mmCIF file of C-alpha atoms and ligand atoms in Angstrom:
data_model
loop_
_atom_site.group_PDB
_atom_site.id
_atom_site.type_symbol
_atom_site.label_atom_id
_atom_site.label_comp_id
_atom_site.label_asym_id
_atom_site.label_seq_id
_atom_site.Cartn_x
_atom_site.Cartn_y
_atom_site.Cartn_z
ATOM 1 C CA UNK A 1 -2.962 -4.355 -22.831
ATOM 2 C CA UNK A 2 -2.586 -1.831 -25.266
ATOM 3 C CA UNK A 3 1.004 -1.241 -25.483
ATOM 4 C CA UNK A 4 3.438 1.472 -26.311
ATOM 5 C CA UNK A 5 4.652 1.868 -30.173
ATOM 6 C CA UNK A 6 6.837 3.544 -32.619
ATOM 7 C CA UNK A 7 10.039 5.285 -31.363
ATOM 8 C CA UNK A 8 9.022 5.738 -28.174
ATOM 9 C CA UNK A 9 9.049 2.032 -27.578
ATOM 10 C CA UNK A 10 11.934 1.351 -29.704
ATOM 11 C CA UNK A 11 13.764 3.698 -26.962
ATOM 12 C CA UNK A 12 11.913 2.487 -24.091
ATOM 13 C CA UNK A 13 13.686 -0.391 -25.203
ATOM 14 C CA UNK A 14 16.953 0.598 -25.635
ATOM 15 C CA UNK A 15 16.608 2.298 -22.056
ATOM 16 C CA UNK A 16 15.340 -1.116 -20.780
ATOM 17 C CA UNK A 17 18.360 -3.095 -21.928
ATOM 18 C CA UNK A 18 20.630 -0.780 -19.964
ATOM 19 C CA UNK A 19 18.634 0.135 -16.451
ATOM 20 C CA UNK A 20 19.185 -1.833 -13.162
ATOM 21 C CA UNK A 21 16.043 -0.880 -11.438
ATOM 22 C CA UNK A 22 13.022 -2.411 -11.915
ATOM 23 C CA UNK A 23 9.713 -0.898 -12.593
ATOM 24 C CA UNK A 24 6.403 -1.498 -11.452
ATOM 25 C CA UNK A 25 3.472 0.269 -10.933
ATOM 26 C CA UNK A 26 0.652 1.648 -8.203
ATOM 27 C CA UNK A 27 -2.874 -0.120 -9.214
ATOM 28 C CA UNK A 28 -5.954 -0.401 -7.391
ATOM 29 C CA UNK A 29 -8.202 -1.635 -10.943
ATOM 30 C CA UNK A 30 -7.309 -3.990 -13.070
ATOM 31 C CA UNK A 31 -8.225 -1.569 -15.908
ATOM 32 C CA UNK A 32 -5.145 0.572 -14.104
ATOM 33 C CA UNK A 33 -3.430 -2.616 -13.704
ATOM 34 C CA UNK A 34 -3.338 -3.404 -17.447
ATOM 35 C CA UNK A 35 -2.347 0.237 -18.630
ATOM 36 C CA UNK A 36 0.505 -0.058 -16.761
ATOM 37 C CA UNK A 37 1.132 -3.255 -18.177
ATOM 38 C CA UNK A 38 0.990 -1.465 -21.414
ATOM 39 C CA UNK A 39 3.294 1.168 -20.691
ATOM 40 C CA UNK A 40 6.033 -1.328 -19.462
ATOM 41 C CA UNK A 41 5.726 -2.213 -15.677
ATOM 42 C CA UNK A 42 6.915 -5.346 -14.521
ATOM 43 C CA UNK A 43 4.297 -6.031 -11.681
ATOM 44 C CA UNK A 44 2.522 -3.822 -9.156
ATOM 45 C CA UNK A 45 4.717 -2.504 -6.299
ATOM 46 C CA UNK A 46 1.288 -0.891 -4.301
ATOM 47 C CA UNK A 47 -2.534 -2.126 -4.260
ATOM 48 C CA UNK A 48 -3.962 0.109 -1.638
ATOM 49 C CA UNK A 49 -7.006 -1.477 -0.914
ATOM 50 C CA UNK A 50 -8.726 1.363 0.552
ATOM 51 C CA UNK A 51 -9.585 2.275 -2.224
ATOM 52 C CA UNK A 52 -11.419 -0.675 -3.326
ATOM 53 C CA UNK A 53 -14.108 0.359 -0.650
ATOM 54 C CA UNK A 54 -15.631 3.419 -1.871
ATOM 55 C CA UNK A 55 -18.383 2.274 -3.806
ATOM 56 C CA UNK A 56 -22.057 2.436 -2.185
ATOM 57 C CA UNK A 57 -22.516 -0.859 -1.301
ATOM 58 C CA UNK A 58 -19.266 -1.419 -0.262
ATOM 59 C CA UNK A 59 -18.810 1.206 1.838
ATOM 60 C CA UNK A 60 -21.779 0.345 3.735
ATOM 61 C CA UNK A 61 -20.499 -3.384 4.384
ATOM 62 C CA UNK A 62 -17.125 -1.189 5.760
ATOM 63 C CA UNK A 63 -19.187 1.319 7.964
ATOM 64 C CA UNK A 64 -20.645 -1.559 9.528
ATOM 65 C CA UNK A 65 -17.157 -3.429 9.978
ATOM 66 C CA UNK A 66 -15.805 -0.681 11.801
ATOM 67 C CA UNK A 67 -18.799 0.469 13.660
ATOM 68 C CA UNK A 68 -19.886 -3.040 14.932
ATOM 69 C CA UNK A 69 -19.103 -3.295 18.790
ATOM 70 C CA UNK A 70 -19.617 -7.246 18.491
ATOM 71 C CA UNK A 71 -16.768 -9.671 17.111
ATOM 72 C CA UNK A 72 -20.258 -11.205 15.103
ATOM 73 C CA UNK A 73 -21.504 -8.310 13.427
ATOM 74 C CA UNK A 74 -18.032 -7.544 12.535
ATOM 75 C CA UNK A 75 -17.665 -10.950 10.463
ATOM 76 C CA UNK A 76 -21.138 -10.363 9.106
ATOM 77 C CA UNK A 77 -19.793 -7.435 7.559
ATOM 78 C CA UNK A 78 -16.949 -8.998 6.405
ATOM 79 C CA UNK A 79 -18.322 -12.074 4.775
ATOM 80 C CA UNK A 80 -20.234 -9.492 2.743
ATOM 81 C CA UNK A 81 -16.476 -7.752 1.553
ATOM 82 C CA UNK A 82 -14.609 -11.155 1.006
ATOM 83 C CA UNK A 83 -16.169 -12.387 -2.530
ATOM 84 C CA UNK A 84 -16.474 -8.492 -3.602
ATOM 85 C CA UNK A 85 -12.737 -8.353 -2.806
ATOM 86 C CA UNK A 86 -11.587 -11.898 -4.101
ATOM 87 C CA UNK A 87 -13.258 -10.505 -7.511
ATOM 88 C CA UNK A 88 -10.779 -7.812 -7.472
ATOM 89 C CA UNK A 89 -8.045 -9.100 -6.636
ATOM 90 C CA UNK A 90 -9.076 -12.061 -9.356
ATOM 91 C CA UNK A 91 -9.083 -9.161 -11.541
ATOM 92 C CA UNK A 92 -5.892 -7.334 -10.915
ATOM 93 C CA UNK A 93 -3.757 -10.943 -11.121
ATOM 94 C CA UNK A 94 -5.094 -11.593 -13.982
ATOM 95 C CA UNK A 95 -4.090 -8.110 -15.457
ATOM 96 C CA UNK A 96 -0.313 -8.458 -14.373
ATOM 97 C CA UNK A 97 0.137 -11.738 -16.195
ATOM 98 C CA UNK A 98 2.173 -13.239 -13.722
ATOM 99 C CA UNK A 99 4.285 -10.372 -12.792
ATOM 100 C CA UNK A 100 4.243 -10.007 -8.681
ATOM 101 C CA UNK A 101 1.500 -8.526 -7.116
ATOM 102 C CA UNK A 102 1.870 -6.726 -3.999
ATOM 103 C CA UNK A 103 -1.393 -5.871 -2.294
ATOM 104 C CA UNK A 104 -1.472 -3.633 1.075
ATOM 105 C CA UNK A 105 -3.623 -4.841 3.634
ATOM 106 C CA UNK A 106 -5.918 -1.980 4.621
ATOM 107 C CA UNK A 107 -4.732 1.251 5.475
ATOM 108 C CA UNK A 108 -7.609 4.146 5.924
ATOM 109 C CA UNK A 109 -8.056 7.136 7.201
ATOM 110 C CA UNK A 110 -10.879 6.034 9.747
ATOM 111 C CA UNK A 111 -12.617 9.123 9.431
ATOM 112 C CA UNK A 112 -12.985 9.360 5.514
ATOM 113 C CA UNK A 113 -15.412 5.741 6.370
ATOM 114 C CA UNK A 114 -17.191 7.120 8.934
ATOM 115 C CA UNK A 115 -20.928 7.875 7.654
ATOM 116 C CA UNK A 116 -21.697 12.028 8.501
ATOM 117 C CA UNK A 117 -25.000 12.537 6.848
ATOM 118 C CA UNK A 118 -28.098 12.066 9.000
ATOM 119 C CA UNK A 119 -29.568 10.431 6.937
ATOM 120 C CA UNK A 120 -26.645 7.896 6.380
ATOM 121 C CA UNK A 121 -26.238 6.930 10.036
ATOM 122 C CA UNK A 122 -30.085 6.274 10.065
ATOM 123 C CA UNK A 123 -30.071 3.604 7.101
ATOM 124 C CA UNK A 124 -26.981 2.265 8.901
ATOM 125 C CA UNK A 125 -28.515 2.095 12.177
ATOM 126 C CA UNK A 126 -31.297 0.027 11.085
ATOM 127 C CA UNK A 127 -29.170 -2.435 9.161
ATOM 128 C CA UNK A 128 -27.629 -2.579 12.631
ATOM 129 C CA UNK A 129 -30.487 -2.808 14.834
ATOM 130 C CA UNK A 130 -28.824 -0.170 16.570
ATOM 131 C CA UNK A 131 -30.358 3.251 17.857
ATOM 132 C CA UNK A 132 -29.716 6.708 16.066
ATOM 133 C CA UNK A 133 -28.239 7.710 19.220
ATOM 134 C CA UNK A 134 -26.633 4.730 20.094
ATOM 135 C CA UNK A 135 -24.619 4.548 16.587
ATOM 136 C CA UNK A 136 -23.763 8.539 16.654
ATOM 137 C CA UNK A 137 -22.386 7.741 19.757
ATOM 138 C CA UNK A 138 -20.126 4.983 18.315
ATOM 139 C CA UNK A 139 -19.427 6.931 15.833
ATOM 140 C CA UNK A 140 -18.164 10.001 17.942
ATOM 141 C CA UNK A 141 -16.106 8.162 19.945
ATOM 142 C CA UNK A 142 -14.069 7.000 16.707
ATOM 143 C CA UNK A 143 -13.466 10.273 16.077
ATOM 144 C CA UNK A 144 -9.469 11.174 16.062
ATOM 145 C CA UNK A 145 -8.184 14.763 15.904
ATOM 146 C CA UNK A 146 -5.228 13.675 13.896
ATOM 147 C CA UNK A 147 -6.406 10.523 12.057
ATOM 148 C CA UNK A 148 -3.270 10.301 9.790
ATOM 149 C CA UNK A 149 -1.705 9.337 12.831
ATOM 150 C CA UNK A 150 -4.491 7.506 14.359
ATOM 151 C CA UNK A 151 -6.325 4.377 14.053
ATOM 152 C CA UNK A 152 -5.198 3.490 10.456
ATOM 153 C CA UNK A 153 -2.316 0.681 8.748
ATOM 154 C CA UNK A 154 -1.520 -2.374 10.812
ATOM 155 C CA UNK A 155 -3.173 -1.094 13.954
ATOM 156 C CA UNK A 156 -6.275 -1.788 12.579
ATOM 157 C CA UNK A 157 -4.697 -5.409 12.136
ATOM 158 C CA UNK A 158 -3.933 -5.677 15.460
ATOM 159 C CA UNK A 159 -7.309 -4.215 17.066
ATOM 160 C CA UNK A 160 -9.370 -6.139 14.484
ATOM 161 C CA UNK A 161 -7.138 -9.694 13.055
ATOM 162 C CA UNK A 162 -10.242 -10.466 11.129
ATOM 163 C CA UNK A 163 -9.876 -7.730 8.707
ATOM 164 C CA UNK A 164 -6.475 -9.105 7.722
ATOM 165 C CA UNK A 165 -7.750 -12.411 7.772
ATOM 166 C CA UNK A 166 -10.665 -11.799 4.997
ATOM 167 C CA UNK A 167 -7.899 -9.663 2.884
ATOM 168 C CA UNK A 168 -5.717 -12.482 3.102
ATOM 169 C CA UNK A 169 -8.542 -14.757 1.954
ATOM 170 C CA UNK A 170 -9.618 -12.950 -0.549
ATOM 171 C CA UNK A 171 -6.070 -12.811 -1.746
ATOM 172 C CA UNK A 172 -5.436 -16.166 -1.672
ATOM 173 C CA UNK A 173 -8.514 -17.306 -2.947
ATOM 174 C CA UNK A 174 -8.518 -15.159 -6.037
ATOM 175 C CA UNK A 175 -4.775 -16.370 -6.311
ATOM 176 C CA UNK A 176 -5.899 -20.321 -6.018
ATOM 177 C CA UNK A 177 -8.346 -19.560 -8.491
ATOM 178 C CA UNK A 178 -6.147 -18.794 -11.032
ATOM 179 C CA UNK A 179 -3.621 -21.700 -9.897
ATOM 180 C CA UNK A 180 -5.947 -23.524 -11.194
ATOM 181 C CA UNK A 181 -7.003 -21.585 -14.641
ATOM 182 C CA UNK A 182 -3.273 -22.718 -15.236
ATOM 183 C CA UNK A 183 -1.967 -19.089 -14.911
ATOM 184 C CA UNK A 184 1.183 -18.230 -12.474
ATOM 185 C CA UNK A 185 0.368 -15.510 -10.133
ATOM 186 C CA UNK A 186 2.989 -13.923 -7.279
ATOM 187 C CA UNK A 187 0.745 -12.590 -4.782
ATOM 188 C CA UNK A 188 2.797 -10.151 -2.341
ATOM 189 C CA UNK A 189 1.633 -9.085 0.932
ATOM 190 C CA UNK A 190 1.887 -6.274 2.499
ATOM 191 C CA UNK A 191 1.531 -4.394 6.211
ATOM 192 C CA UNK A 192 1.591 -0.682 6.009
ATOM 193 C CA UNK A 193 2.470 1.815 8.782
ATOM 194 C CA UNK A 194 4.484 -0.772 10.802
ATOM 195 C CA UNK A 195 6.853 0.246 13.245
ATOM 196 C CA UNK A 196 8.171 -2.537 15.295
ATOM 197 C CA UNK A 197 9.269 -6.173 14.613
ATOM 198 C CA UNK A 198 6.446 -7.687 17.368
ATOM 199 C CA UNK A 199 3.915 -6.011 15.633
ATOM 200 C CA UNK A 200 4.701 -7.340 12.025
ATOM 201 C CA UNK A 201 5.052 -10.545 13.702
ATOM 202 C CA UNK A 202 1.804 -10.612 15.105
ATOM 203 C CA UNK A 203 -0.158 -9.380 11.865
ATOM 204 C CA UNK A 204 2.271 -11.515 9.518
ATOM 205 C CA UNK A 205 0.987 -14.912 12.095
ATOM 206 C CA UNK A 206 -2.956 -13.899 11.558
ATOM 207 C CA UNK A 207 -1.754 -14.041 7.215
ATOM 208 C CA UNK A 208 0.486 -16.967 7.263
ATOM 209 C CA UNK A 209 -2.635 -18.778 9.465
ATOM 210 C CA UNK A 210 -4.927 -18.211 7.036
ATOM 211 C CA UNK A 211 -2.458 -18.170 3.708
ATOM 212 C CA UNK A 212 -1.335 -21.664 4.518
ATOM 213 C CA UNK A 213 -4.313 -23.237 5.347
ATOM 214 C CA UNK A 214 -6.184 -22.094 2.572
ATOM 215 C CA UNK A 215 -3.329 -23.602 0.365
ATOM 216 C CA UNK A 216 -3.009 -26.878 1.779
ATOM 217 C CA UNK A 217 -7.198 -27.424 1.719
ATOM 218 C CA UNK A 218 -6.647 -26.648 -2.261
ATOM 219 C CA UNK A 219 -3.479 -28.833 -2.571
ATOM 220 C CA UNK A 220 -1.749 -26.083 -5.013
ATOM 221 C CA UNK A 221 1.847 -24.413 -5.646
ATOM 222 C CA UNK A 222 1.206 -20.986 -4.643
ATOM 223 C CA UNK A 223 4.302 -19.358 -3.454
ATOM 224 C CA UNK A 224 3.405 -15.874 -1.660
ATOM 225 C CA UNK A 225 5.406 -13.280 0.317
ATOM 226 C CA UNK A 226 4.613 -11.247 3.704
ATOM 227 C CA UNK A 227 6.804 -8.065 3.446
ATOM 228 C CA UNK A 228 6.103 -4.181 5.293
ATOM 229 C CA UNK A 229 6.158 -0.540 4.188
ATOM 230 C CA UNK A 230 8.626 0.919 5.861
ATOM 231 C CA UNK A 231 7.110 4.512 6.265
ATOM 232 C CA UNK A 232 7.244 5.656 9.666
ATOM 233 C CA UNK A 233 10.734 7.103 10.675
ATOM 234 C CA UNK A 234 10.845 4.085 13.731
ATOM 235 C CA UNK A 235 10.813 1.492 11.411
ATOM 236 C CA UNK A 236 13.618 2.952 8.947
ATOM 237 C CA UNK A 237 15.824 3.047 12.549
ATOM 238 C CA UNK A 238 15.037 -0.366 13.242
ATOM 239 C CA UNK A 239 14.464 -2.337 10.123
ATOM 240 C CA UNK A 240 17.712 -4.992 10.732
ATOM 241 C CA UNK A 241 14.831 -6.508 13.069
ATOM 242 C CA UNK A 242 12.012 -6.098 11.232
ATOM 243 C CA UNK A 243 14.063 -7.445 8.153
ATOM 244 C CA UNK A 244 14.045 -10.556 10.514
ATOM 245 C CA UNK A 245 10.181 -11.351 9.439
ATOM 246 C CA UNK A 246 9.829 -9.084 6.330
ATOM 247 C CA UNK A 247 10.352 -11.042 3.083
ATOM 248 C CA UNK A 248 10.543 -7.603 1.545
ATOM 249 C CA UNK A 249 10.340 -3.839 1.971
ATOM 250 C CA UNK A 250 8.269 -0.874 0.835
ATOM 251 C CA UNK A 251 9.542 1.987 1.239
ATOM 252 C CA UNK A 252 6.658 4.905 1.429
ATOM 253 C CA UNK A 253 8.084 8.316 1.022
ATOM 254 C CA UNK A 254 4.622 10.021 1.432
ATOM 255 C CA UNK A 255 4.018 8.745 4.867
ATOM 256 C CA UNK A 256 7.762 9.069 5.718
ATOM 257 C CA UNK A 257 8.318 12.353 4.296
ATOM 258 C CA UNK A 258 4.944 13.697 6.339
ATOM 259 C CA UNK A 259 6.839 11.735 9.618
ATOM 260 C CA UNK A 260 10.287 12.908 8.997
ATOM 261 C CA UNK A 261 9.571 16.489 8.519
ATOM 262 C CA UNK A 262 6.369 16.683 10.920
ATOM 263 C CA UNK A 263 4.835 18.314 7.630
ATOM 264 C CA UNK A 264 0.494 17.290 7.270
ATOM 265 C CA UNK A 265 0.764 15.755 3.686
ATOM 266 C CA UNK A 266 -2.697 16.907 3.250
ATOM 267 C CA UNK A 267 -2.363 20.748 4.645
ATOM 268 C CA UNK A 268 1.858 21.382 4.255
ATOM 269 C CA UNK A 269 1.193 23.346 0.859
ATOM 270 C CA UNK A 270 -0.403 26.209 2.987
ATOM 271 C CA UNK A 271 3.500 27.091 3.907
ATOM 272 C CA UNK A 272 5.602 25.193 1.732
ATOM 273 C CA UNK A 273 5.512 28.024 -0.994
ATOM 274 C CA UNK A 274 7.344 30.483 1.093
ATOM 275 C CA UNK A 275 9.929 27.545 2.242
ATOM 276 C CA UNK A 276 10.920 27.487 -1.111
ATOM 277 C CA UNK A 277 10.651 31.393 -1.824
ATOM 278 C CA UNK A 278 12.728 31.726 1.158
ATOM 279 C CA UNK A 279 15.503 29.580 -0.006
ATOM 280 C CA UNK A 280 14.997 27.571 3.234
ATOM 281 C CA UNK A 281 13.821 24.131 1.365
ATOM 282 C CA UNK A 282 15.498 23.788 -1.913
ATOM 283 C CA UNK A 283 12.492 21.596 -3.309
ATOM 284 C CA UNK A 284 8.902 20.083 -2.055
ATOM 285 C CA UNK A 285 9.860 17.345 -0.223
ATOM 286 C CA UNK A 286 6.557 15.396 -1.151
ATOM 287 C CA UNK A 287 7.549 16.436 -4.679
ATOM 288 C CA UNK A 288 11.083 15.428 -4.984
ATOM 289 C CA UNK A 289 13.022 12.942 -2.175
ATOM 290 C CA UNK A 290 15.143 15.200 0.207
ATOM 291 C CA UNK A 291 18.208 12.963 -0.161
ATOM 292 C CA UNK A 292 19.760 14.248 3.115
ATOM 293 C CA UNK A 293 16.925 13.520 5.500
ATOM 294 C CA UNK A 294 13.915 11.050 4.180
ATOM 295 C CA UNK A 295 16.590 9.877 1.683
ATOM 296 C CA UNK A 296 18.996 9.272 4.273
ATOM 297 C CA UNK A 297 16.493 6.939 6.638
ATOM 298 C CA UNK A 298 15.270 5.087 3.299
ATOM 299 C CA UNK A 299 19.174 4.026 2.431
ATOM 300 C CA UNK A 300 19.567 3.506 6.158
ATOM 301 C CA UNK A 301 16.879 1.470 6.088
ATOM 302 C CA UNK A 302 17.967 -0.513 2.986
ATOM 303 C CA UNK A 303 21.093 -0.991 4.480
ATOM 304 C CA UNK A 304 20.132 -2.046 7.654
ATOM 305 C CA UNK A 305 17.698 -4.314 6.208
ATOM 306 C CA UNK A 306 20.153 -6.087 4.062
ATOM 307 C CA UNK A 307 22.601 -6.593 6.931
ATOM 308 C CA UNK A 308 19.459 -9.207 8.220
ATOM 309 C CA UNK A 309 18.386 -10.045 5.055
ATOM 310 C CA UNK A 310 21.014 -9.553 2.641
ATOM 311 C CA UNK A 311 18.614 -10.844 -0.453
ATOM 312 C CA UNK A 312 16.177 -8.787 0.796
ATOM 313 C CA UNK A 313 13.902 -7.041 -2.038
ATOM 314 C CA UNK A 314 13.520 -3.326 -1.410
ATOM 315 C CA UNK A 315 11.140 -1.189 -3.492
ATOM 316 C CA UNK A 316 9.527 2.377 -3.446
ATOM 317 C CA UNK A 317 5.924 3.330 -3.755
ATOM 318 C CA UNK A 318 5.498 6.978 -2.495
ATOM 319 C CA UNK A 319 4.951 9.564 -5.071
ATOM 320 C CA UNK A 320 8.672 9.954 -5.862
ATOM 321 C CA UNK A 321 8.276 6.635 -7.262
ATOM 322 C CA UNK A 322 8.005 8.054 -10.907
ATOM 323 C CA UNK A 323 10.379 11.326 -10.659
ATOM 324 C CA UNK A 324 13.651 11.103 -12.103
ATOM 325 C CA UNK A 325 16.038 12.455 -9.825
ATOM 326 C CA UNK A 326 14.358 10.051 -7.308
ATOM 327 C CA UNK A 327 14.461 7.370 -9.037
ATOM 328 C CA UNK A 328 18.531 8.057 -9.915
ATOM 329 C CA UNK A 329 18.537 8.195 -6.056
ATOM 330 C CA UNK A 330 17.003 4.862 -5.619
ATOM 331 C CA UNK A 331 19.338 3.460 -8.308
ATOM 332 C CA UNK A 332 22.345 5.552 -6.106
ATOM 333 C CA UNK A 333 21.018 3.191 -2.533
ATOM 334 C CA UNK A 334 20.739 -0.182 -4.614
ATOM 335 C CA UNK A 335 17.303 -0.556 -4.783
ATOM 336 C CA UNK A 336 15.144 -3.136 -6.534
ATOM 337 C CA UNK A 337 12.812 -0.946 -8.173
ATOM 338 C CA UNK A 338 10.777 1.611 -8.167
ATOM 339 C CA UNK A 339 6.524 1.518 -8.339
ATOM 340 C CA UNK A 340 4.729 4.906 -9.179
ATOM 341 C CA UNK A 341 1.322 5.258 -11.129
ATOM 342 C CA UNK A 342 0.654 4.211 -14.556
ATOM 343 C CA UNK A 343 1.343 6.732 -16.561
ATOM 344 C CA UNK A 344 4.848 7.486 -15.208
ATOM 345 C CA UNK A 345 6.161 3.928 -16.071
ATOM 346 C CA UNK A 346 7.936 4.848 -19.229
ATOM 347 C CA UNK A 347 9.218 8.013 -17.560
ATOM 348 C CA UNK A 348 10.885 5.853 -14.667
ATOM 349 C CA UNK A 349 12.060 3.087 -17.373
ATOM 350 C CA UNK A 350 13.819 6.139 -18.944
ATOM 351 C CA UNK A 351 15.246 7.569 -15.551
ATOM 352 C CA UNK A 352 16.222 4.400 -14.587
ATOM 353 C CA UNK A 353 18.364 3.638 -17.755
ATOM 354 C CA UNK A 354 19.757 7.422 -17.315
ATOM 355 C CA UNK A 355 20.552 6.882 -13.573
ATOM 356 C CA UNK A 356 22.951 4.017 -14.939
ATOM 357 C CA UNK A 357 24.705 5.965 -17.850
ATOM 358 C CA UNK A 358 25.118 9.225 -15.144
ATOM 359 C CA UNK A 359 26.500 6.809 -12.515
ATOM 360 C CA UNK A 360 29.008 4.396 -15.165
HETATM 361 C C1 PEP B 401 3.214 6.274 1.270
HETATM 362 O O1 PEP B 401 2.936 6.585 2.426
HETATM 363 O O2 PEP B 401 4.188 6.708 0.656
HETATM 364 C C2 PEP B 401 2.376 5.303 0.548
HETATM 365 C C3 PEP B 401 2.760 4.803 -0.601
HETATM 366 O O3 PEP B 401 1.175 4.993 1.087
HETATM 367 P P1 PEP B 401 -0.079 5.978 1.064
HETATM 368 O O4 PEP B 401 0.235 7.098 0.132
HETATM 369 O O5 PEP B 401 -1.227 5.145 0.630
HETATM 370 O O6 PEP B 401 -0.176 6.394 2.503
HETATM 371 MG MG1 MG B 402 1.444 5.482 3.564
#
């Protein structure tokens, strides 16, 4: 990676030798991956694989997953994903040169998969051997009038195992692959939108399942971990059980923050203005953390989680992952570190150190 230099670096450094937290960054490429890398962060705290699906063909293989009505066209779909996604994750490992990894099982909006054009559904339909009318059916009754808090994150785990199962096999795979180049590689798990410790423990069984057994067929070392998100205001209240099964936590203040204040992360900016004109919000909650309600639940939740776990690694990925008085915040609740997109990494490193000097 091309890294930082001059006096930038030199005080990067400096800030480095005197900050707690640890930084890492959001990366869905490894070109991402290795910026980051460049800029200073010490793994990746958030893959969202979602992302990864986007392209033509691969968005096809995904409108076919989630369309299929048969547990057999489902894992023709999937074997079509598996070596696409083994490539990337082969490919984002690599990048972090042995720092962890922690890659989010899938977590969509269902709706921003589903084909709309005409013409799409057609192409699809014959792939299928399915109707026109008989898809647009399908496809109507997947529709949700509030998808963000719908059919997306672990539930799709839970309705569908074998989409965690390929992700975990790609992982794993791409991870083995490397055991074997001779490079070290910490893959790190993760189950988004969780909200109960039976439900973690049922999509953490369908991953350990596959995880294990693909590791004892290759006879390697490969140490991995199964942790959450914590991002839905339930699972801050209960996370001394969840803590029980999650090696470590996530905390995801976009999700939480949309929960917490009932605010539509994708429409809250038609009101928001006059909150803050008002004097009724003293700052955008999706902007900066609102230390006396989402920050409250996310040092709750630390606590709590600790009083289970009391090694228990706790990290941030929401957006507030690279904004200083956040990050002083997360320093504040004892954190591990902080993950936020590539190009904030030096600003956390120097937020972090400053957090430390404020605080001494
Ligand atoms: C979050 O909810 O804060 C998060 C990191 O996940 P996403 O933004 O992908 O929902
Ligand atoms: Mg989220």
């Amino acid at each position: 990676p091309q890294g930082l230099e001059g006096p930038l670096a030199e005080v990067l450094g400096w800030a480095d030798e005197i900050r707690r937290l640890g930084v890492r960054t959001n990366a869905d490429t490894p070109k991402d991956a290795s910026i980051a890398r460049g800029f200073g962060a010490e793994g990746i705290g958030l893959t969202r694989t979602e992302h990864m699906f986007f392209q033509e063909d691969r968005i096809f293989a995904m409108r076919q997953m989630i369309t299929s009505s048969t547990l057999e066209q489902r894992k023709k779909a999937l074997s079509k994903l598996l070596p696409m996604q083994e490539d990337d994750f082969y490919g984002i490992f690599k990048a972090m040169e042995g720092y962890p990894v922690t890659i989010r099982l899938l977590d969509p909006p269902l709706h921003e998969f589903l084909p709309k054009e005409d013409e799409d559904i057609r192409d699809l339909a014959k792939e299928m051997g399915m109707g026109y009318d008989e898809l647009k059916a399908t496809i109507e009754e997947l529709h949700e009038f509030n998808p963000m808090m719908g059919f997306r994150g672990c539930r799709l785990a839970v309705v569908y195992p074998e989409i965690a199962e390929m992700q975990t096999r790609a992982i794993i795979g791409a991870a083995i692959k490397l055991v074997k180049e001779g490079m070290n590689v910490i893959p790190e798990i993760m189950i988004p939108l969780i909200i109960e410790l039976e439900e973690l423990k049922y999509v953490k069984a369908i991953i350990v399942k596959a995880a294990d057994e693909m590791i004892r067929e290759a006879g390697v070392d490969l140490v991995y971990k199964v942790g959450t998100m914590i991002e839905v205001p339930r699972a801050a209240l209960t996370a001394d059980e969840i803590a029980r099964e999650a090696e470590f936590f996530s905390f995801g203040t976009n999700d939480l923050t949309q929960m917490t204040f009932g605010f539509s992360r994708d429409d809250y900016g038609k009101f928001v203005g006059h909150y803050l004109e008002k004097g009724i919000l003293p700052t955008d909650p999706f902007q900066k953390l609102d230390r006396v309600g989402v920050g409250q639940l996310v040092k709750m939740g630390t606590e709590k989680g600790r009083s289970t776990r009391p090694d228990l690694k706790v990290g941030i990925c929401g957006e507030h992952g690279g904004e200083p008085s956040s990050v002083e915040f997360c320093h504040l609740v004892g954190l591990n570190y902080v993950s936020c997109s590539p190009y904030r990494v030096p600003i956390a490193r120097l937020a972090a150190a400053q957090a430390v000097i404020k605080n001494r």
